[in-house]
mmCIF file of C-alpha atoms and ligand atoms in Angstrom:
data_model
loop_
_atom_site.group_PDB
_atom_site.id
_atom_site.type_symbol
_atom_site.label_atom_id
_atom_site.label_comp_id
_atom_site.label_asym_id
_atom_site.label_seq_id
_atom_site.Cartn_x
_atom_site.Cartn_y
_atom_site.Cartn_z
ATOM 1 C CA MET A 1 -14.498 0.893 4.236
ATOM 2 C CA ILE A 2 -17.324 -0.599 2.106
ATOM 3 C CA LYS A 3 -17.869 2.698 0.034
ATOM 4 C CA ALA A 4 -14.120 3.048 -0.405
ATOM 5 C CA GLY A 5 -14.337 -0.250 -1.975
ATOM 6 C CA ASP A 6 -16.864 0.413 -4.810
ATOM 7 C CA TYR A 7 -19.160 -1.797 -2.792
ATOM 8 C CA TYR A 8 -16.991 -5.185 -3.674
ATOM 9 C CA GLY A 9 -15.804 -5.412 -0.163
ATOM 10 C CA ASP A 10 -18.136 -8.574 2.053
ATOM 11 C CA PRO A 11 -19.913 -6.971 5.009
ATOM 12 C CA LYS A 12 -19.677 -9.484 7.084
ATOM 13 C CA LEU A 13 -15.870 -9.497 6.521
ATOM 14 C CA VAL A 14 -14.973 -5.714 6.893
ATOM 15 C CA GLU A 15 -17.134 -5.855 10.167
ATOM 16 C CA VAL A 16 -14.784 -8.039 11.556
ATOM 17 C CA VAL A 17 -12.005 -5.792 10.278
ATOM 18 C CA VAL A 18 -13.537 -2.176 11.869
ATOM 19 C CA ARG A 19 -14.786 -3.744 14.959
ATOM 20 C CA GLY A 20 -11.815 -5.834 16.244
ATOM 21 C CA ALA A 21 -9.018 -3.350 14.940
ATOM 22 C CA PRO A 22 -9.051 -1.273 18.513
ATOM 23 C CA ASP A 23 -8.731 -4.957 19.804
ATOM 24 C CA ALA A 24 -6.273 -5.951 17.938
ATOM 25 C CA LEU A 25 -4.464 -2.862 18.928
ATOM 26 C CA ASN A 26 -4.995 -2.839 22.386
ATOM 27 C CA TRP A 27 -3.813 -7.063 22.299
ATOM 28 C CA MET A 28 -0.496 -5.577 20.247
ATOM 29 C CA ILE A 29 0.069 -3.243 22.931
ATOM 30 C CA ASP A 30 -0.889 -5.013 26.227
ATOM 31 C CA GLU A 31 0.418 -7.827 25.190
ATOM 32 C CA GLY A 32 3.028 -7.434 22.808
ATOM 33 C CA GLY A 33 4.791 -4.407 24.829
ATOM 34 C CA LEU A 34 3.789 -1.732 21.039
ATOM 35 C CA LYS A 35 4.700 1.484 21.877
ATOM 36 C CA ILE A 36 1.940 4.381 19.711
ATOM 37 C CA ARG A 37 2.429 7.762 19.510
ATOM 38 C CA GLN A 38 0.065 9.050 21.651
ATOM 39 C CA VAL A 39 -1.585 11.215 19.196
ATOM 40 C CA LEU A 40 -4.146 10.164 15.884
ATOM 41 C CA SER A 41 -3.552 10.285 12.221
ATOM 42 C CA GLY A 42 -5.558 10.591 8.826
ATOM 43 C CA GLY A 43 -4.539 9.668 5.382
ATOM 44 C CA GLY A 44 -6.237 9.485 1.757
ATOM 45 C CA GLY A 45 -9.603 7.999 1.170
ATOM 46 C CA GLN A 46 -10.146 8.527 5.980
ATOM 47 C CA THR A 47 -13.615 10.787 6.632
ATOM 48 C CA ALA A 48 -11.702 10.845 9.839
ATOM 49 C CA PHE A 49 -8.153 11.189 12.111
ATOM 50 C CA ARG A 50 -8.047 6.950 13.369
ATOM 51 C CA VAL A 51 -4.708 6.012 12.288
ATOM 52 C CA HIS A 52 -2.462 4.544 15.171
ATOM 53 C CA ILE A 53 1.260 5.463 14.594
ATOM 54 C CA SER A 54 4.073 3.188 15.826
ATOM 55 C CA GLU A 55 6.718 5.799 18.438
ATOM 56 C CA ASN A 56 8.812 5.267 15.454
ATOM 57 C CA SER A 57 6.794 5.772 12.640
ATOM 58 C CA LEU A 58 7.124 2.520 11.184
ATOM 59 C CA GLY A 59 5.148 -0.813 10.809
ATOM 60 C CA GLU A 60 8.110 -2.731 12.563
ATOM 61 C CA PRO A 61 7.297 -2.210 15.865
ATOM 62 C CA PHE A 62 3.558 -3.815 14.752
ATOM 63 C CA CYS A 63 5.768 -6.939 13.454
ATOM 64 C CA GLU A 64 7.794 -7.605 16.565
ATOM 65 C CA ALA A 65 4.884 -6.827 18.901
ATOM 66 C CA LEU A 66 2.797 -10.305 17.148
ATOM 67 C CA LYS A 67 5.935 -12.145 17.144
ATOM 68 C CA LYS A 68 6.278 -11.506 20.597
ATOM 69 C CA ILE A 69 2.978 -11.938 20.942
ATOM 70 C CA GLY A 70 3.376 -15.317 19.266
ATOM 71 C CA GLU A 71 6.377 -16.406 20.651
ATOM 72 C CA LYS A 72 4.866 -16.477 24.485
ATOM 73 C CA TYR A 73 2.551 -18.599 22.920
ATOM 74 C CA GLY A 74 5.087 -20.817 21.771
ATOM 75 C CA THR A 75 5.184 -20.329 17.556
ATOM 76 C CA LYS A 76 8.430 -21.604 16.512
ATOM 77 C CA ILE A 77 9.194 -19.247 13.147
ATOM 78 C CA ARG A 78 11.217 -20.170 10.281
ATOM 79 C CA LEU A 79 13.303 -17.919 8.985
ATOM 80 C CA GLY A 80 13.882 -18.689 4.847
ATOM 81 C CA THR A 81 11.713 -21.754 4.802
ATOM 82 C CA LYS A 82 9.610 -21.907 1.700
ATOM 83 C CA VAL A 83 5.345 -23.628 1.840
ATOM 84 C CA THR A 84 5.836 -25.804 -1.261
ATOM 85 C CA TRP A 85 2.591 -27.827 -1.088
ATOM 86 C CA ILE A 86 -0.589 -28.186 0.880
ATOM 87 C CA TRP A 87 -1.636 -31.573 1.550
ATOM 88 C CA ARG A 88 -5.026 -32.456 1.994
ATOM 89 C CA ALA A 89 -6.631 -36.088 2.947
ATOM 90 C CA GLU A 90 -9.603 -36.243 0.207
ATOM 91 C CA GLN A 91 -12.375 -33.950 -1.933
ATOM 92 C CA GLU A 92 -14.106 -33.361 1.310
ATOM 93 C CA GLY A 93 -11.452 -34.536 4.356
ATOM 94 C CA PRO A 94 -9.008 -31.656 6.583
ATOM 95 C CA VAL A 95 -5.742 -30.490 5.583
ATOM 96 C CA LEU A 96 -3.456 -32.863 7.067
ATOM 97 C CA GLY A 97 0.287 -30.862 6.196
ATOM 98 C CA VAL A 98 2.679 -28.711 4.160
ATOM 99 C CA GLU A 99 5.645 -29.428 2.707
ATOM 100 C CA VAL A 100 8.550 -27.179 3.148
ATOM 101 C CA GLU A 101 11.336 -26.245 1.565
ATOM 102 C CA LYS A 102 14.762 -24.853 3.312
ATOM 103 C CA GLY A 103 17.708 -24.862 0.618
ATOM 104 C CA LYS A 104 17.700 -28.091 -0.736
ATOM 105 C CA LYS A 105 16.080 -30.062 1.528
ATOM 106 C CA LYS A 106 12.350 -31.186 2.168
ATOM 107 C CA GLN A 107 10.155 -31.649 4.503
ATOM 108 C CA ASN A 108 6.752 -32.518 5.524
ATOM 109 C CA ILE A 109 5.414 -30.782 8.391
ATOM 110 C CA ALA A 110 1.992 -32.354 9.942
ATOM 111 C CA VAL A 111 -0.528 -30.027 10.687
ATOM 112 C CA LYS A 112 -2.229 -30.648 13.891
ATOM 113 C CA LYS A 113 -5.158 -27.848 14.537
ATOM 114 C CA GLY A 114 -4.972 -25.789 11.656
ATOM 115 C CA LEU A 115 -3.302 -24.213 9.222
ATOM 116 C CA VAL A 116 -3.565 -20.161 8.396
ATOM 117 C CA ILE A 117 -2.390 -18.785 4.770
ATOM 118 C CA ALA A 118 -0.590 -15.467 5.691
ATOM 119 C CA SER A 119 1.463 -15.152 2.599
ATOM 120 C CA GLY A 120 0.815 -11.950 1.324
ATOM 121 C CA GLY A 121 -0.141 -10.420 -1.565
ATOM 122 C CA PHE A 122 1.174 -11.599 -5.189
ATOM 123 C CA GLY A 123 2.317 -8.467 -6.446
ATOM 124 C CA ARG A 124 5.706 -9.352 -7.737
ATOM 125 C CA ASP A 125 3.879 -12.221 -9.500
ATOM 126 C CA ILE A 126 3.833 -10.888 -12.922
ATOM 127 C CA LYS A 127 2.707 -13.836 -14.708
ATOM 128 C CA MET A 128 -0.113 -13.904 -11.609
ATOM 129 C CA ARG A 129 -0.675 -10.516 -12.106
ATOM 130 C CA GLN A 130 -1.078 -10.763 -16.175
ATOM 131 C CA ALA A 131 -3.204 -13.932 -15.540
ATOM 132 C CA TYR A 132 -6.063 -12.180 -14.074
ATOM 133 C CA ASN A 133 -5.267 -8.291 -14.605
ATOM 134 C CA PRO A 134 -3.683 -7.870 -18.409
ATOM 135 C CA SER A 135 -3.995 -4.572 -18.040
ATOM 136 C CA VAL A 136 -1.185 -4.560 -15.248
ATOM 137 C CA VAL A 137 1.229 -5.184 -17.734
ATOM 138 C CA PRO A 138 5.235 -6.702 -16.582
ATOM 139 C CA GLU A 139 6.744 -3.118 -17.265
ATOM 140 C CA TYR A 140 5.188 -1.647 -13.907
ATOM 141 C CA ASN A 141 7.375 -1.518 -10.883
ATOM 142 C CA SER A 142 6.167 -2.748 -7.370
ATOM 143 C CA THR A 143 6.025 -1.291 -4.247
ATOM 144 C CA ASN A 144 6.360 -4.967 -2.133
ATOM 145 C CA GLN A 145 9.333 -7.455 -1.256
ATOM 146 C CA PRO A 146 10.251 -9.923 -3.412
ATOM 147 C CA GLY A 147 8.472 -12.959 -1.525
ATOM 148 C CA ALA A 148 5.028 -11.178 -3.141
ATOM 149 C CA THR A 149 4.022 -14.516 -4.831
ATOM 150 C CA GLY A 150 0.968 -15.863 -5.371
ATOM 151 C CA GLU A 151 1.726 -20.351 -4.723
ATOM 152 C CA MET A 152 -0.205 -20.147 -1.832
ATOM 153 C CA ILE A 153 -3.112 -18.597 -3.658
ATOM 154 C CA ARG A 154 -2.500 -21.817 -6.512
ATOM 155 C CA TYR A 155 -1.550 -24.486 -3.939
ATOM 156 C CA ALA A 156 -4.718 -23.852 -1.991
ATOM 157 C CA GLN A 157 -6.934 -23.751 -5.161
ATOM 158 C CA ALA A 158 -5.496 -27.028 -6.001
ATOM 159 C CA ILE A 159 -7.034 -28.172 -3.132
ATOM 160 C CA GLY A 160 -10.146 -27.207 -3.552
ATOM 161 C CA ALA A 161 -10.650 -23.450 -2.543
ATOM 162 C CA ASP A 162 -11.801 -20.362 -3.694
ATOM 163 C CA ALA A 163 -10.308 -17.323 -4.790
ATOM 164 C CA ILE A 164 -11.940 -14.547 -5.584
ATOM 165 C CA GLN A 165 -11.566 -10.984 -7.308
ATOM 166 C CA LEU A 166 -8.034 -11.537 -7.994
ATOM 167 C CA ASN A 167 -8.333 -8.854 -10.756
ATOM 168 C CA PHE A 168 -8.211 -6.268 -8.367
ATOM 169 C CA ILE A 169 -4.781 -4.987 -7.878
ATOM 170 C CA GLN A 170 -4.000 -1.793 -6.696
ATOM 171 C CA LEU A 171 -1.227 0.842 -8.503
ATOM 172 C CA TYR A 172 0.184 2.893 -5.969
ATOM 173 C CA PRO A 173 0.741 5.929 -8.199
ATOM 174 C CA PHE A 174 3.629 7.097 -6.474
ATOM 175 C CA GLY A 175 6.425 4.799 -6.396
ATOM 176 C CA GLU A 176 9.888 5.701 -6.484
ATOM 177 C CA ALA A 177 10.020 6.512 -11.067
ATOM 178 C CA GLU A 178 12.601 4.134 -11.740
ATOM 179 C CA THR A 179 12.380 1.378 -8.929
ATOM 180 C CA GLY A 180 8.567 1.671 -7.796
ATOM 181 C CA LEU A 181 10.446 2.086 -4.416
ATOM 182 C CA LEU A 182 7.951 3.505 -1.110
ATOM 183 C CA ASP A 183 9.771 3.818 1.165
ATOM 184 C CA PRO A 184 9.699 6.999 3.938
ATOM 185 C CA TYR A 185 10.909 9.198 1.634
ATOM 186 C CA GLN A 186 8.578 8.376 -1.186
ATOM 187 C CA ALA A 187 5.449 8.630 1.654
ATOM 188 C CA TYR A 188 5.621 12.227 1.452
ATOM 189 C CA ALA A 189 3.875 12.144 -1.677
ATOM 190 C CA THR A 190 0.717 11.077 -0.215
ATOM 191 C CA ARG A 191 0.994 13.419 3.150
ATOM 192 C CA ILE A 192 -1.497 15.382 0.788
ATOM 193 C CA GLY A 193 -3.241 17.326 3.654
ATOM 194 C CA PHE A 194 -0.076 20.088 3.656
ATOM 195 C CA GLY A 195 -0.555 21.120 0.405
ATOM 196 C CA PRO A 196 2.067 19.690 -2.044
ATOM 197 C CA ILE A 197 1.028 19.544 -6.221
ATOM 198 C CA TYR A 198 1.496 16.470 -8.898
ATOM 199 C CA VAL A 199 2.874 17.878 -12.194
ATOM 200 C CA ASN A 200 4.391 15.843 -15.570
ATOM 201 C CA LYS A 201 6.949 16.640 -17.546
ATOM 202 C CA LEU A 202 5.763 19.224 -18.923
ATOM 203 C CA GLY A 203 4.588 21.438 -15.691
ATOM 204 C CA LYS A 204 0.926 20.703 -15.334
ATOM 205 C CA ARG A 205 -1.197 19.807 -12.966
ATOM 206 C CA TYR A 206 -2.599 16.337 -13.942
ATOM 207 C CA VAL A 207 -5.506 15.530 -11.227
ATOM 208 C CA SER A 208 -6.350 16.608 -7.761
ATOM 209 C CA GLU A 209 -3.878 15.981 -5.396
ATOM 210 C CA LEU A 210 -6.924 14.533 -2.922
ATOM 211 C CA GLU A 211 -7.510 12.209 -5.790
ATOM 212 C CA ARG A 212 -8.242 8.314 -5.235
ATOM 213 C CA ARG A 213 -4.712 6.159 -5.914
ATOM 214 C CA ASP A 214 -6.853 4.384 -8.982
ATOM 215 C CA VAL A 215 -7.831 7.943 -10.479
ATOM 216 C CA CYS A 216 -4.064 9.352 -10.596
ATOM 217 C CA ALA A 217 -2.606 6.118 -11.469
ATOM 218 C CA ARG A 218 -4.752 6.157 -14.662
ATOM 219 C CA THR A 219 -4.401 9.279 -15.410
ATOM 220 C CA GLN A 220 -0.104 9.175 -15.280
ATOM 221 C CA ILE A 221 -0.585 5.938 -17.429
ATOM 222 C CA LYS A 222 -3.455 7.773 -19.782
ATOM 223 C CA MET A 223 -0.904 10.919 -19.901
ATOM 224 C CA GLY A 224 2.750 8.667 -20.741
ATOM 225 C CA LEU A 225 4.751 11.345 -19.836
ATOM 226 C CA LYS A 226 6.895 9.451 -17.218
ATOM 227 C CA PRO A 227 8.023 9.924 -14.952
ATOM 228 C CA THR A 228 5.244 13.237 -13.031
ATOM 229 C CA TYR A 229 6.352 14.939 -10.015
ATOM 230 C CA VAL A 230 5.742 15.797 -6.129
ATOM 231 C CA ILE A 231 6.429 19.224 -5.708
ATOM 232 C CA MET A 232 6.923 20.416 -2.070
ATOM 233 C CA ASN A 233 8.423 22.993 0.015
ATOM 234 C CA TYR A 234 10.659 23.484 3.489
ATOM 235 C CA LYS A 235 7.012 25.015 5.002
ATOM 236 C CA GLN A 236 5.007 22.164 3.836
ATOM 237 C CA MET A 237 7.658 19.172 4.781
ATOM 238 C CA VAL A 238 8.401 21.345 7.899
ATOM 239 C CA LYS A 239 4.966 20.721 9.139
ATOM 240 C CA VAL A 240 4.493 17.594 8.323
ATOM 241 C CA GLY A 241 7.646 16.323 10.768
ATOM 242 C CA GLY A 242 10.164 15.935 8.097
ATOM 243 C CA GLU A 243 12.739 18.153 8.979
ATOM 244 C CA LYS A 244 14.760 14.551 10.058
ATOM 245 C CA ASP A 245 14.189 13.618 6.650
ATOM 246 C CA LEU A 246 15.372 16.410 4.278
ATOM 247 C CA GLU A 247 19.134 16.274 4.240
ATOM 248 C CA SER A 248 19.551 12.750 3.593
ATOM 249 C CA GLY A 249 16.817 12.665 0.834
ATOM 250 C CA VAL A 250 18.649 15.394 -0.927
ATOM 251 C CA ALA A 251 22.282 13.649 -0.178
ATOM 252 C CA LYS A 252 20.618 10.626 -1.266
ATOM 253 C CA GLY A 253 18.759 12.047 -4.800
ATOM 254 C CA ARG A 254 15.689 11.219 -3.346
ATOM 255 C CA PHE A 255 13.728 14.914 -2.612
ATOM 256 C CA ILE A 256 15.734 17.361 -5.700
ATOM 257 C CA LYS A 257 16.177 20.392 -3.813
ATOM 258 C CA GLY A 258 15.686 23.948 -5.835
ATOM 259 C CA ASP A 259 16.007 27.189 -3.812
ATOM 260 C CA THR A 260 13.656 28.912 -5.973
ATOM 261 C CA ILE A 261 11.032 27.166 -8.395
ATOM 262 C CA GLU A 262 12.668 28.260 -11.719
ATOM 263 C CA GLU A 263 15.867 26.552 -9.967
ATOM 264 C CA LEU A 264 13.696 23.300 -9.586
ATOM 265 C CA ALA A 265 12.105 23.681 -13.051
ATOM 266 C CA LEU A 266 15.932 23.372 -14.722
ATOM 267 C CA LYS A 267 16.711 20.721 -12.621
ATOM 268 C CA LEU A 268 13.615 18.656 -13.904
ATOM 269 C CA ASN A 269 13.861 19.122 -17.191
ATOM 270 C CA ILE A 270 10.307 20.913 -16.731
ATOM 271 C CA PRO A 271 9.858 24.217 -18.904
ATOM 272 C CA VAL A 272 10.774 27.102 -16.293
ATOM 273 C CA PRO A 273 7.708 29.030 -17.233
ATOM 274 C CA ALA A 274 4.962 26.369 -17.468
ATOM 275 C CA LEU A 275 5.744 25.142 -13.815
ATOM 276 C CA VAL A 276 6.210 29.183 -12.452
ATOM 277 C CA GLU A 277 2.863 29.222 -14.144
ATOM 278 C CA THR A 278 1.043 26.284 -12.291
ATOM 279 C CA VAL A 279 3.115 27.301 -8.806
ATOM 280 C CA ASN A 280 1.262 30.742 -9.462
ATOM 281 C CA ASN A 281 -1.852 29.832 -10.261
ATOM 282 C CA TYR A 282 -1.762 27.148 -7.462
ATOM 283 C CA ASN A 283 -0.888 29.886 -4.846
ATOM 284 C CA ARG A 284 -3.672 31.709 -6.061
ATOM 285 C CA ASN A 285 -6.267 29.095 -5.979
ATOM 286 C CA MET A 286 -5.314 28.332 -1.860
ATOM 287 C CA LYS A 287 -5.795 32.322 -1.059
ATOM 288 C CA GLU A 288 -9.330 31.986 -2.665
ATOM 289 C CA GLY A 289 -10.095 28.740 -1.267
ATOM 290 C CA LYS A 290 -10.572 27.067 -4.691
ATOM 291 C CA ASP A 291 -9.473 24.822 -7.450
ATOM 292 C CA PRO A 292 -11.038 25.685 -10.852
ATOM 293 C CA GLU A 293 -8.797 23.041 -12.727
ATOM 294 C CA PHE A 294 -9.392 19.887 -10.603
ATOM 295 C CA ASN A 295 -11.853 20.574 -7.969
ATOM 296 C CA LYS A 296 -9.921 20.066 -5.024
ATOM 297 C CA LYS A 297 -11.095 20.897 -2.109
ATOM 298 C CA ILE A 298 -8.899 23.310 -0.314
ATOM 299 C CA ASN A 299 -8.342 23.182 2.775
ATOM 300 C CA LYS A 300 -6.947 25.491 6.318
ATOM 301 C CA ASP A 301 -4.155 22.956 7.009
ATOM 302 C CA MET A 302 -2.674 23.043 3.198
ATOM 303 C CA LEU A 303 0.003 25.856 2.901
ATOM 304 C CA PRO A 304 1.253 27.272 -0.597
ATOM 305 C CA LEU A 305 4.013 26.828 -2.451
ATOM 306 C CA ASP A 306 5.387 30.167 -1.886
ATOM 307 C CA GLU A 307 9.015 30.306 -0.230
ATOM 308 C CA GLY A 308 12.139 28.175 -0.986
ATOM 309 C CA PRO A 309 13.711 25.779 -0.821
ATOM 310 C CA PHE A 310 11.192 23.699 -3.075
ATOM 311 C CA PHE A 311 11.525 19.560 -3.246
ATOM 312 C CA ALA A 312 10.577 17.199 -5.552
ATOM 313 C CA LEU A 313 10.301 13.203 -5.794
ATOM 314 C CA THR A 314 9.705 11.483 -9.182
ATOM 315 C CA ALA A 315 6.768 9.327 -9.368
ATOM 316 C CA TRP A 316 5.078 6.725 -10.910
ATOM 317 C CA PRO A 317 2.860 3.765 -10.921
ATOM 318 C CA ALA A 318 3.700 0.419 -8.675
ATOM 319 C CA VAL A 319 1.736 -2.285 -8.206
ATOM 320 C CA HIS A 320 1.451 -1.944 -4.360
ATOM 321 C CA PHE A 321 -1.849 -4.191 -2.882
ATOM 322 C CA CYS A 322 -3.526 -7.150 -4.328
ATOM 323 C CA CYS A 323 -7.073 -6.484 -3.054
ATOM 324 C CA GLY A 324 -8.483 -10.036 -4.286
ATOM 325 C CA GLY A 325 -7.374 -13.689 -2.168
ATOM 326 C CA LEU A 326 -8.624 -16.959 -1.252
ATOM 327 C CA ARG A 327 -12.976 -17.076 -0.444
ATOM 328 C CA ILE A 328 -12.837 -16.953 3.640
ATOM 329 C CA ASP A 329 -16.138 -16.542 5.848
ATOM 330 C CA ALA A 330 -16.295 -14.022 8.797
ATOM 331 C CA SER A 331 -14.046 -16.894 11.307
ATOM 332 C CA ALA A 332 -11.492 -16.717 8.823
ATOM 333 C CA LYS A 333 -12.500 -20.268 7.030
ATOM 334 C CA VAL A 334 -10.569 -20.837 3.342
ATOM 335 C CA ILE A 335 -14.323 -21.519 1.366
ATOM 336 C CA ASP A 336 -13.857 -23.820 -1.374
ATOM 337 C CA ILE A 337 -15.507 -23.934 -4.975
ATOM 338 C CA TRP A 338 -18.603 -26.023 -3.950
ATOM 339 C CA ASP A 339 -19.297 -22.932 -1.237
ATOM 340 C CA LYS A 340 -18.349 -25.183 1.961
ATOM 341 C CA PRO A 341 -15.093 -24.262 4.380
ATOM 342 C CA ILE A 342 -11.862 -26.765 3.722
ATOM 343 C CA PRO A 343 -11.462 -28.567 7.084
ATOM 344 C CA ARG A 344 -8.769 -27.040 9.210
ATOM 345 C CA LEU A 345 -7.450 -24.150 6.760
ATOM 346 C CA PHE A 346 -7.867 -20.613 7.186
ATOM 347 C CA ALA A 347 -6.500 -17.830 5.501
ATOM 348 C CA CYS A 348 -5.780 -14.119 6.837
ATOM 349 C CA GLY A 349 -3.978 -10.744 5.302
ATOM 350 C CA GLU A 350 -3.500 -9.557 2.136
ATOM 351 C CA VAL A 351 -3.567 -13.113 0.796
ATOM 352 C CA ALA A 352 -7.525 -13.027 1.931
ATOM 353 C CA GLY A 353 -9.955 -11.712 -0.464
ATOM 354 C CA GLY A 354 -13.025 -9.651 -0.405
ATOM 355 C CA VAL A 355 -12.121 -7.114 2.736
ATOM 356 C CA MET A 356 -10.655 -4.300 0.399
ATOM 357 C CA GLY A 357 -13.754 -4.903 -2.108
ATOM 358 C CA GLN A 358 -12.196 -2.169 -5.193
ATOM 359 C CA THR A 359 -8.306 -1.116 -5.752
ATOM 360 C CA ASP A 360 -9.103 2.294 -4.883
HETATM 361 C C1 LIG B 401 4.943 -0.055 0.983
HETATM 362 C C2 LIG B 401 4.158 -0.215 1.407
HETATM 363 C C3 LIG B 401 3.134 0.181 2.215
HETATM 364 C C4 LIG B 401 2.276 -0.401 2.450
HETATM 365 N N1 LIG B 401 1.865 0.468 3.446
HETATM 366 C C5 LIG B 401 0.343 0.326 3.892
HETATM 367 C C6 LIG B 401 -0.328 0.918 5.313
HETATM 368 O O1 LIG B 401 0.067 2.563 5.162
HETATM 369 N N2 LIG B 401 -1.664 0.913 5.795
HETATM 370 C C7 LIG B 401 -1.948 -0.165 5.349
HETATM 371 O O2 LIG B 401 -3.268 -0.464 5.795
HETATM 372 N N3 LIG B 401 -1.070 -1.358 4.561
HETATM 373 C C8 LIG B 401 -0.174 -0.867 3.945
HETATM 374 N N4 LIG B 401 0.296 -1.699 2.669
HETATM 375 C C9 LIG B 401 -0.171 -3.141 2.889
HETATM 376 C C10 LIG B 401 -0.115 -4.132 3.952
HETATM 377 O O3 LIG B 401 1.306 -3.948 4.722
HETATM 378 C C11 LIG B 401 -0.220 -4.921 3.436
HETATM 379 O O4 LIG B 401 -1.057 -5.640 3.267
HETATM 380 C C12 LIG B 401 0.231 -6.419 4.638
HETATM 381 O O5 LIG B 401 1.437 -5.712 5.273
HETATM 382 C C13 LIG B 401 0.378 -7.749 4.463
HETATM 383 O O6 LIG B 401 0.592 -8.376 5.695
HETATM 384 P P1 LIG B 401 0.175 -10.011 5.466
HETATM 385 O O7 LIG B 401 0.801 -10.099 6.610
HETATM 386 O O8 LIG B 401 -1.081 -10.147 4.814
HETATM 387 O O9 LIG B 401 1.086 -10.237 4.103
HETATM 388 P P2 LIG B 401 3.314 -10.100 4.319
HETATM 389 O O10 LIG B 401 3.312 -8.888 4.987
HETATM 390 O O11 LIG B 401 3.143 -9.712 2.638
HETATM 391 O O12 LIG B 401 3.792 -11.059 4.673
HETATM 392 C C14 LIG B 401 3.504 -13.032 4.274
HETATM 393 C C15 LIG B 401 5.089 -13.607 4.098
HETATM 394 O O13 LIG B 401 4.628 -14.754 3.989
HETATM 395 C C16 LIG B 401 5.887 -15.142 2.549
HETATM 396 N N5 LIG B 401 5.811 -16.179 1.547
HETATM 397 C C17 LIG B 401 4.808 -16.066 0.421
HETATM 398 N N6 LIG B 401 4.651 -16.918 -0.067
HETATM 399 C C18 LIG B 401 5.382 -17.866 0.886
HETATM 400 C C19 LIG B 401 5.919 -19.582 0.404
HETATM 401 N N7 LIG B 401 5.487 -20.184 -0.500
HETATM 402 N N8 LIG B 401 5.912 -19.909 1.492
HETATM 403 C C20 LIG B 401 6.741 -19.266 2.877
HETATM 404 N N9 LIG B 401 6.762 -17.765 3.133
HETATM 405 C C21 LIG B 401 5.797 -17.516 2.107
HETATM 406 C C22 LIG B 401 6.155 -13.655 2.162
HETATM 407 O O14 LIG B 401 7.913 -14.242 1.772
HETATM 408 C C23 LIG B 401 5.997 -12.587 3.310
HETATM 409 O O15 LIG B 401 7.096 -12.389 4.526
HETATM 410 C C24 LIG B 401 1.527 -1.605 2.634
HETATM 411 C C25 LIG B 401 2.200 -1.707 1.972
HETATM 412 C C26 LIG B 401 4.094 -1.775 0.944
HETATM 413 C C27 LIG B 401 4.652 -2.352 0.403
#
């Protein structure tokens, strides 16, 4: 994890994540009723299969489990309620409470034991993105929900909190080209173990499909040819359990289908001979177990693109994850700009910086 973050992650925080993950998972299973599949999966950047998947493959059962645990211990959830300020006694004093807003009604809530900020990233906060990383231009879509804004970081800063690495904003290279959406259809773009290829509008591969997200996104942006495409075939998609998504994905226009590569190229408005040549070269590389063009490591699980039907997804970089955030110590206490913990203030999740490191 430290290496994948280009050594910018704080080893003490990384230690909490990697050593604490099994307990956190067991907690959700034992107390939250979470059900997971009895298989382990892997993803880009990982050296071993260590991903646990919920029964329905979504993230929502993990949230439901946490909600159930929270409610068991007396948590009251107020939906549609915005925090609009954090109150602190004085410069050295503890956090006293928060101001919240629901509709037109404002209210103050006192903090009894502690305030834990868990407000996520700021991928939808265009002004803040621009302030910390001008290269993340407003034109980029985001894979995030609309509430991924940065005001909680600013309120915490206003009472003395330090924030770090706010410029480390990850672009996901394969958001749906027009909307930035990353949903179960679009997720096929990164199921790279089974052998899909990434091509540009000219029908050429532009990167190794096993490359880091930042490398893929930078290459796409540098080419400037929007959109790019992910090309897969039926055999590959079925191998990763895609049979259930194929029909609806095609019906919704998310998977563009061609019975042959020629038909697919015509539908994508890509020069037919170029895409045919790219696919033929790729199939030959797979047979020979090498990739002279991009040096991709071919493995035995990868399937060639040698029979139809073929499917394509459109893809373009979209703001995905904010690696930076509030500075915390290993017990999640928020640290102030004078290097001292702010009494009663904690932060966790994406709003906390220094865990992920650089934006691979
Ligand atoms: C499409 C997608 C796919 C992803 N896939 C993966 C993956 O496979 N693996 C992985 O590890 N990570 C993945 N991530 C990243 C991961 O999901 C997030 O980093 C994580 O969910 C963040 O959790 P969180 O609880 O910190 O914040 P969030 O889940 O973002 O929750 C924060 C909540 O706080 C609310 N909020 C913000 N400001 C205020 C305010 N002022 N007042 C009140 N509420 C406020 C927000 O609206 C939001 O509801 C993915 C992210 C996306 C968008």
